[in-house]
mmCIF file of C-alpha atoms and ligand atoms in Angstrom:
data_model
loop_
_atom_site.group_PDB
_atom_site.id
_atom_site.type_symbol
_atom_site.label_atom_id
_atom_site.label_comp_id
_atom_site.label_asym_id
_atom_site.label_seq_id
_atom_site.Cartn_x
_atom_site.Cartn_y
_atom_site.Cartn_z
ATOM 1 C CA UNK S 295 -26.339 -30.185 -4.666
ATOM 2 C CA UNK S 296 -28.727 -27.996 -2.735
ATOM 3 C CA UNK S 297 -30.844 -25.686 -4.900
ATOM 4 C CA UNK S 298 -32.361 -22.475 -3.573
ATOM 5 C CA UNK S 299 -34.630 -20.441 -5.852
ATOM 6 C CA UNK S 300 -35.233 -16.866 -4.795
ATOM 7 C CA UNK S 301 -37.819 -14.463 -6.167
ATOM 8 C CA UNK S 302 -35.349 -11.907 -7.479
ATOM 9 C CA UNK S 303 -31.739 -10.761 -7.563
ATOM 10 C CA UNK S 304 -32.062 -8.886 -4.306
ATOM 11 C CA UNK S 305 -33.206 -11.876 -2.282
ATOM 12 C CA UNK S 306 -30.631 -14.095 -4.009
ATOM 13 C CA UNK S 307 -27.959 -11.633 -2.864
ATOM 14 C CA UNK S 308 -29.267 -11.479 0.720
ATOM 15 C CA UNK S 309 -29.411 -15.262 0.984
ATOM 16 C CA UNK S 310 -25.876 -15.640 -0.386
ATOM 17 C CA UNK S 311 -24.515 -12.948 1.948
ATOM 18 C CA UNK S 312 -26.208 -14.598 4.927
ATOM 19 C CA UNK S 313 -24.577 -17.936 4.144
ATOM 20 C CA UNK S 314 -21.177 -16.202 3.953
ATOM 21 C CA UNK S 315 -21.926 -14.397 7.228
ATOM 22 C CA UNK S 316 -22.795 -17.684 8.966
ATOM 23 C CA UNK S 317 -19.539 -19.236 7.769
ATOM 24 C CA UNK S 318 -17.500 -16.242 9.015
ATOM 25 C CA UNK S 319 -19.286 -16.427 12.342
ATOM 26 C CA UNK S 320 -18.424 -20.132 12.607
ATOM 27 C CA UNK S 321 -14.775 -19.543 11.626
ATOM 28 C CA UNK S 322 -13.431 -16.015 11.975
ATOM 29 C CA UNK S 323 -10.351 -16.776 9.825
ATOM 30 C CA UNK S 324 -12.456 -18.214 6.995
ATOM 31 C CA UNK S 325 -10.613 -18.771 3.707
ATOM 32 C CA UNK S 326 -13.060 -17.244 1.269
ATOM 33 C CA UNK S 327 -12.805 -17.727 -2.482
ATOM 34 C CA UNK S 328 -14.233 -14.776 -4.413
ATOM 35 C CA UNK S 329 -15.567 -14.154 -7.900
ATOM 36 C CA UNK S 330 -15.990 -10.974 -9.922
ATOM 37 C CA UNK S 331 -18.584 -10.198 -12.626
ATOM 38 C CA UNK S 332 -22.116 -8.839 -12.296
ATOM 39 C CA UNK S 333 -23.559 -11.744 -10.331
ATOM 40 C CA UNK S 334 -21.885 -11.290 -6.913
ATOM 41 C CA UNK S 335 -22.155 -7.470 -6.809
ATOM 42 C CA UNK S 336 -25.437 -7.592 -4.836
ATOM 43 C CA UNK S 337 -23.968 -10.159 -2.434
ATOM 44 C CA UNK S 338 -20.942 -7.930 -1.854
ATOM 45 C CA UNK S 339 -23.249 -4.941 -1.269
ATOM 46 C CA UNK S 340 -25.119 -6.915 1.364
ATOM 47 C CA UNK S 341 -21.845 -8.032 2.990
ATOM 48 C CA UNK S 342 -20.805 -4.373 3.184
ATOM 49 C CA UNK S 343 -24.125 -3.561 4.854
ATOM 50 C CA UNK S 344 -23.685 -6.436 7.295
ATOM 51 C CA UNK S 345 -20.220 -5.106 8.126
ATOM 52 C CA UNK S 346 -21.314 -1.484 8.540
ATOM 53 C CA UNK S 347 -24.648 -2.009 10.259
ATOM 54 C CA UNK S 348 -24.273 -5.330 12.026
ATOM 55 C CA UNK S 349 -20.536 -5.413 12.716
ATOM 56 C CA UNK S 350 -19.663 -8.417 10.545
ATOM 57 C CA UNK S 351 -15.916 -8.685 11.113
ATOM 58 C CA UNK S 352 -13.540 -9.376 8.223
ATOM 59 C CA UNK S 353 -10.336 -8.669 10.146
ATOM 60 C CA UNK S 354 -9.242 -12.319 10.131
ATOM 61 C CA UNK S 355 -10.890 -13.433 6.879
ATOM 62 C CA UNK S 356 -8.469 -14.403 4.088
ATOM 63 C CA UNK S 357 -9.591 -14.138 0.466
ATOM 64 C CA UNK S 358 -8.416 -15.692 -2.781
ATOM 65 C CA UNK S 359 -9.935 -14.477 -6.040
ATOM 66 C CA UNK S 360 -10.623 -16.843 -8.886
ATOM 67 C CA UNK S 361 -9.137 -14.950 -11.768
ATOM 68 C CA UNK S 362 -7.691 -11.832 -13.386
ATOM 69 C CA UNK S 363 -7.070 -10.713 -16.948
ATOM 70 C CA UNK S 364 -3.535 -10.961 -18.232
ATOM 71 C CA UNK S 365 -1.553 -7.743 -18.741
ATOM 72 C CA UNK S 366 -4.160 -5.269 -17.620
ATOM 73 C CA UNK S 367 -3.144 -2.344 -15.415
ATOM 74 C CA UNK S 368 -4.830 -2.497 -12.020
ATOM 75 C CA UNK S 369 -5.852 1.133 -12.429
ATOM 76 C CA UNK S 370 -8.083 -0.033 -15.304
ATOM 77 C CA UNK S 371 -11.665 -0.198 -13.955
ATOM 78 C CA UNK S 372 -12.113 -3.489 -15.824
ATOM 79 C CA UNK S 373 -9.308 -5.220 -13.955
ATOM 80 C CA UNK S 374 -10.500 -7.589 -11.278
ATOM 81 C CA UNK S 375 -8.153 -5.932 -8.772
ATOM 82 C CA UNK S 376 -10.006 -2.660 -9.325
ATOM 83 C CA UNK S 377 -13.403 -4.397 -9.250
ATOM 84 C CA UNK S 378 -12.727 -6.065 -5.898
ATOM 85 C CA UNK S 379 -11.424 -2.893 -4.313
ATOM 86 C CA UNK S 380 -14.437 -0.865 -5.454
ATOM 87 C CA UNK S 381 -17.157 -3.461 -4.858
ATOM 88 C CA UNK S 382 -15.951 -4.935 -1.586
ATOM 89 C CA UNK S 383 -12.518 -4.487 -0.082
ATOM 90 C CA UNK S 384 -12.427 -0.723 0.424
ATOM 91 C CA UNK S 385 -15.717 -0.878 2.340
ATOM 92 C CA UNK S 386 -14.848 -3.614 4.866
ATOM 93 C CA UNK S 387 -12.150 -4.150 7.500
ATOM 94 C CA UNK S 388 -10.108 -6.783 5.705
ATOM 95 C CA UNK S 389 -6.327 -6.297 6.062
ATOM 96 C CA UNK S 390 -4.546 -5.814 2.697
ATOM 97 C CA UNK S 391 -2.225 -8.744 3.452
ATOM 98 C CA UNK S 392 -5.203 -11.088 3.674
ATOM 99 C CA UNK S 393 -6.272 -10.350 0.086
ATOM 100 C CA UNK S 394 -5.008 -12.492 -2.804
ATOM 101 C CA UNK S 395 -5.875 -11.906 -6.453
ATOM 102 C CA UNK S 396 -4.038 -13.561 -9.351
ATOM 103 C CA UNK S 397 -1.344 -11.221 -10.635
ATOM 104 C CA UNK S 398 -1.814 -10.883 -14.374
ATOM 105 C CA UNK S 399 1.187 -8.572 -14.481
ATOM 106 C CA UNK S 400 3.632 -10.896 -12.692
ATOM 107 C CA UNK S 401 7.103 -11.077 -14.250
ATOM 108 C CA UNK S 402 6.906 -14.867 -14.351
ATOM 109 C CA UNK S 403 3.224 -15.695 -14.634
ATOM 110 C CA UNK S 404 3.741 -19.485 -14.797
ATOM 111 C CA UNK S 405 5.656 -19.369 -11.529
ATOM 112 C CA UNK S 406 2.993 -17.131 -10.034
ATOM 113 C CA UNK S 407 0.309 -19.717 -10.904
ATOM 114 C CA UNK S 408 2.218 -22.531 -9.166
ATOM 115 C CA UNK S 409 2.755 -20.379 -6.102
ATOM 116 C CA UNK S 410 -0.919 -19.310 -5.963
ATOM 117 C CA UNK S 411 -2.116 -22.894 -5.507
ATOM 118 C CA UNK S 412 0.622 -23.553 -2.963
ATOM 119 C CA UNK S 413 -0.371 -20.461 -1.001
ATOM 120 C CA UNK S 414 -4.007 -21.630 -0.881
ATOM 121 C CA UNK S 415 -2.851 -25.021 0.388
ATOM 122 C CA UNK S 416 -0.469 -23.485 2.933
ATOM 123 C CA UNK S 417 -3.353 -21.381 4.275
ATOM 124 C CA UNK S 418 -5.378 -24.576 4.837
ATOM 125 C CA UNK S 419 -7.497 -24.671 1.656
ATOM 126 C CA UNK S 420 -10.568 -22.675 0.665
ATOM 127 C CA UNK S 421 -13.439 -23.047 3.131
ATOM 128 C CA UNK S 422 -16.111 -21.362 1.039
ATOM 129 C CA UNK S 423 -15.857 -20.595 -2.676
ATOM 130 C CA UNK S 424 -18.247 -18.152 -4.355
ATOM 131 C CA UNK S 425 -18.837 -18.824 -8.051
ATOM 132 C CA UNK S 426 -20.727 -17.254 -10.912
ATOM 133 C CA UNK S 427 -21.346 -19.186 -14.122
ATOM 134 C CA UNK S 428 -20.784 -18.210 -17.752
ATOM 135 C CA UNK S 429 -23.566 -18.620 -20.312
ATOM 136 C CA UNK S 430 -21.349 -21.322 -21.832
ATOM 137 C CA UNK S 431 -20.990 -23.121 -18.495
ATOM 138 C CA UNK S 432 -17.562 -21.790 -17.571
ATOM 139 C CA UNK S 433 -16.616 -21.382 -13.939
ATOM 140 C CA UNK S 434 -13.836 -18.930 -13.189
ATOM 141 C CA UNK S 435 -12.218 -18.866 -16.668
ATOM 142 C CA UNK S 436 -12.287 -22.618 -17.135
ATOM 143 C CA UNK S 437 -13.811 -22.539 -20.598
ATOM 144 C CA UNK S 438 -15.556 -25.487 -22.298
ATOM 145 C CA UNK S 439 -12.897 -27.768 -23.819
ATOM 146 C CA UNK S 440 -11.899 -31.418 -24.270
ATOM 147 C CA UNK S 441 -9.645 -31.183 -21.244
ATOM 148 C CA UNK S 442 -9.605 -28.864 -18.250
ATOM 149 C CA UNK S 443 -6.604 -27.853 -16.169
ATOM 150 C CA UNK S 444 -6.598 -28.705 -12.492
ATOM 151 C CA UNK S 445 -4.371 -25.957 -11.095
ATOM 152 C CA UNK S 446 -4.150 -22.199 -11.549
ATOM 153 C CA UNK S 447 -3.064 -21.500 -15.128
ATOM 154 C CA UNK S 448 -3.063 -19.069 -18.029
ATOM 155 C CA UNK S 449 -5.969 -19.482 -20.411
ATOM 156 C CA UNK S 450 -7.345 -17.977 -23.610
ATOM 157 C CA UNK S 451 -10.914 -16.702 -23.404
ATOM 158 C CA UNK S 452 -13.533 -18.047 -25.814
ATOM 159 C CA UNK S 453 -15.322 -15.776 -28.293
ATOM 160 C CA UNK S 454 -18.517 -16.206 -26.240
ATOM 161 C CA UNK S 455 -16.830 -14.987 -23.047
ATOM 162 C CA UNK S 456 -15.076 -12.114 -24.809
ATOM 163 C CA UNK S 457 -18.457 -11.069 -26.227
ATOM 164 C CA UNK S 458 -20.203 -11.390 -22.838
ATOM 165 C CA UNK S 459 -17.465 -9.390 -21.082
ATOM 166 C CA UNK S 460 -17.318 -6.698 -23.758
ATOM 167 C CA UNK S 461 -20.352 -5.074 -22.098
ATOM 168 C CA UNK S 462 -17.939 -3.595 -19.550
ATOM 169 C CA UNK S 463 -15.460 -2.235 -22.141
ATOM 170 C CA UNK S 464 -15.711 0.623 -24.650
ATOM 171 C CA UNK S 465 -15.251 -1.832 -27.501
ATOM 172 C CA UNK S 466 -14.878 -5.588 -27.930
ATOM 173 C CA UNK S 467 -11.273 -5.073 -29.137
ATOM 174 C CA UNK S 468 -10.310 -3.836 -25.690
ATOM 175 C CA UNK S 469 -11.344 -7.055 -23.924
ATOM 176 C CA UNK S 470 -8.198 -8.979 -22.942
ATOM 177 C CA UNK S 471 -7.957 -12.335 -24.720
ATOM 178 C CA UNK S 472 -6.134 -14.141 -21.929
ATOM 179 C CA UNK S 473 -6.462 -14.507 -18.187
ATOM 180 C CA UNK S 474 -5.059 -16.284 -15.156
ATOM 181 C CA UNK S 475 -7.612 -18.559 -13.570
ATOM 182 C CA UNK S 476 -7.830 -21.057 -10.780
ATOM 183 C CA UNK S 477 -8.269 -24.505 -12.285
ATOM 184 C CA UNK S 478 -11.086 -26.975 -11.797
ATOM 185 C CA UNK S 479 -8.966 -28.879 -9.264
ATOM 186 C CA UNK S 480 -8.319 -25.740 -7.201
ATOM 187 C CA UNK S 481 -12.075 -25.033 -7.154
ATOM 188 C CA UNK S 482 -13.120 -28.622 -6.396
ATOM 189 C CA UNK S 483 -10.786 -28.717 -3.386
ATOM 190 C CA UNK S 484 -12.922 -26.025 -1.689
ATOM 191 C CA UNK S 485 -14.794 -27.390 1.293
ATOM 192 C CA UNK S 486 -18.051 -25.664 0.377
ATOM 193 C CA UNK S 487 -19.143 -23.986 -2.869
ATOM 194 C CA UNK S 488 -21.812 -21.369 -3.450
ATOM 195 C CA UNK S 489 -22.810 -21.035 -7.116
ATOM 196 C CA UNK S 490 -24.886 -17.959 -7.937
ATOM 197 C CA UNK S 491 -26.835 -17.234 -11.117
ATOM 198 C CA UNK S 492 -29.385 -14.608 -11.994
ATOM 199 C CA UNK S 493 -31.169 -13.476 -15.121
ATOM 200 C CA UNK S 494 -32.685 -15.152 -18.147
ATOM 201 C CA UNK S 495 -29.408 -15.502 -20.042
ATOM 202 C CA UNK S 496 -28.248 -18.083 -17.534
ATOM 203 C CA UNK S 497 -31.477 -20.133 -17.711
ATOM 204 C CA UNK S 498 -30.361 -22.606 -20.447
ATOM 205 C CA UNK S 499 -27.031 -23.503 -18.847
ATOM 206 C CA UNK S 500 -28.575 -23.718 -15.366
ATOM 207 C CA UNK S 501 -31.245 -26.069 -16.711
ATOM 208 C CA UNK S 502 -28.593 -28.303 -18.274
ATOM 209 C CA UNK S 503 -26.607 -28.342 -15.019
ATOM 210 C CA UNK S 504 -29.517 -28.965 -12.678
ATOM 211 C CA UNK S 505 -30.829 -31.920 -14.648
ATOM 212 C CA UNK S 506 -27.811 -33.577 -12.987
ATOM 213 C CA UNK S 507 -27.620 -36.198 -15.727
ATOM 214 C CA UNK S 508 -23.989 -36.085 -16.766
ATOM 215 C CA UNK S 509 -20.701 -34.307 -16.328
ATOM 216 C CA UNK S 510 -18.801 -32.911 -19.270
ATOM 217 C CA UNK S 511 -15.727 -30.760 -19.675
ATOM 218 C CA UNK S 512 -17.847 -29.025 -22.345
ATOM 219 C CA UNK S 513 -19.900 -27.642 -19.424
ATOM 220 C CA UNK S 514 -17.170 -27.040 -16.838
ATOM 221 C CA UNK S 515 -19.738 -26.210 -14.129
ATOM 222 C CA UNK S 516 -21.130 -29.748 -14.457
ATOM 223 C CA UNK S 517 -18.030 -31.040 -12.632
ATOM 224 C CA UNK S 518 -19.523 -29.426 -9.533
ATOM 225 C CA UNK S 519 -22.005 -32.307 -9.567
ATOM 226 C CA UNK S 520 -19.131 -34.405 -8.196
ATOM 227 C CA UNK S 521 -18.589 -32.088 -5.222
ATOM 228 C CA UNK S 522 -20.189 -33.077 -1.899
ATOM 229 C CA UNK S 523 -21.219 -29.605 -0.702
ATOM 230 C CA UNK S 524 -22.523 -27.235 -3.375
ATOM 231 C CA UNK S 525 -25.338 -24.756 -2.815
ATOM 232 C CA UNK S 526 -26.823 -23.213 -5.967
ATOM 233 C CA UNK S 527 -28.743 -19.975 -5.463
ATOM 234 C CA UNK S 528 -30.836 -18.725 -8.384
ATOM 235 C CA UNK S 529 -33.350 -16.035 -9.047
ATOM 236 C CA UNK S 530 -36.589 -17.039 -10.775
ATOM 237 C CA UNK S 531 -35.339 -15.873 -14.184
ATOM 238 C CA UNK S 532 -32.251 -18.091 -14.076
ATOM 239 C CA UNK S 533 -34.366 -20.992 -12.806
ATOM 240 C CA UNK S 534 -37.039 -20.537 -15.510
ATOM 241 C CA UNK S 535 -36.065 -23.357 -17.920
ATOM 242 C CA UNK S 536 -35.246 -25.721 -15.064
ATOM 243 C CA UNK S 537 -38.653 -25.168 -13.448
ATOM 244 C CA UNK S 538 -40.353 -26.056 -16.771
ATOM 245 C CA UNK S 539 -38.468 -29.385 -16.871
ATOM 246 C CA UNK S 540 -39.324 -30.645 -13.391
HETATM 247 C C1 LIG Z 705 -15.401 -14.023 -12.564
HETATM 248 C C2 LIG Z 705 -15.596 -15.374 -13.023
HETATM 249 C C3 LIG Z 705 -16.533 -15.699 -14.143
HETATM 250 C C4 LIG Z 705 -17.928 -15.141 -13.900
HETATM 251 C C5 LIG Z 705 -18.867 -15.530 -15.050
HETATM 252 C C6 LIG Z 705 -20.228 -14.906 -14.900
HETATM 253 O O1 LIG Z 705 -14.468 -13.979 -11.519
HETATM 254 O O2 LIG Z 705 -14.970 -16.248 -12.514
HETATM 255 O O3 LIG Z 705 -16.596 -17.088 -14.302
HETATM 256 O O4 LIG Z 705 -18.424 -15.646 -12.701
HETATM 257 O O5 LIG Z 705 -18.316 -15.122 -16.263
HETATM 258 O O6 LIG Z 705 -20.106 -13.536 -15.031
HETATM 259 P P1 LIG Z 705 -21.325 -12.534 -14.689
HETATM 260 O O7 LIG Z 705 -21.533 -12.651 -13.226
HETATM 261 O O8 LIG Z 705 -20.830 -11.176 -15.082
HETATM 262 O O9 LIG Z 705 -22.485 -13.029 -15.468
#
């Protein structure tokens, strides 16, 4: 696990975007796994700038998003479809057919989940997966539990995640209680993983993870310790507790 600590959110975002840029330049048809949430917004902004000002080409890039709420209209600004369109896709030259986001409104969601993993495999597997991390250690919506699913699946969200995500909704009651998410196996099959975390709220979980002492399904992100190519990029606030320990 390579750990990069940046001064602030802005430099974290630039560093992350530059790593993505390098990977696209190495492989123009990169299979890029994407996350939503607050963390990657700055990285997406920088990717948009790199596209507009430096000609970074997304015309052959293929994306697969980690997750989407269940039964939420895609016109709802809190849906991850809407988020991706607004924060990245509409600003870059990625063809619509190259974009994949779990369909929380599919007629047969179980079937959709099976097909999502198959599609990733058929496309050659994810080359670079971007991840955020929940305060409770979740990655995508793989919430702390005794067991974790390997493939894409439907999952209930924990109270802690519902509370954390309620900041985007008018009231906590509006936060969907279920989602489709890639599983731990789908994520671990990625060739390279970029885990991003900023802000003080993430400091305790980041500290626990970076001690690199043990893996536990109670901290789903700890399974990343078993992956051979993970880069963790933090700002100083998220790294605070970890820096006190070392
Ligand atoms: C979103 C996702 C989640 C977030 C995590 C952190 O696609 O997979 O695991 O990465 O909840 O969210 P933020 O970035 O809002 O703190």
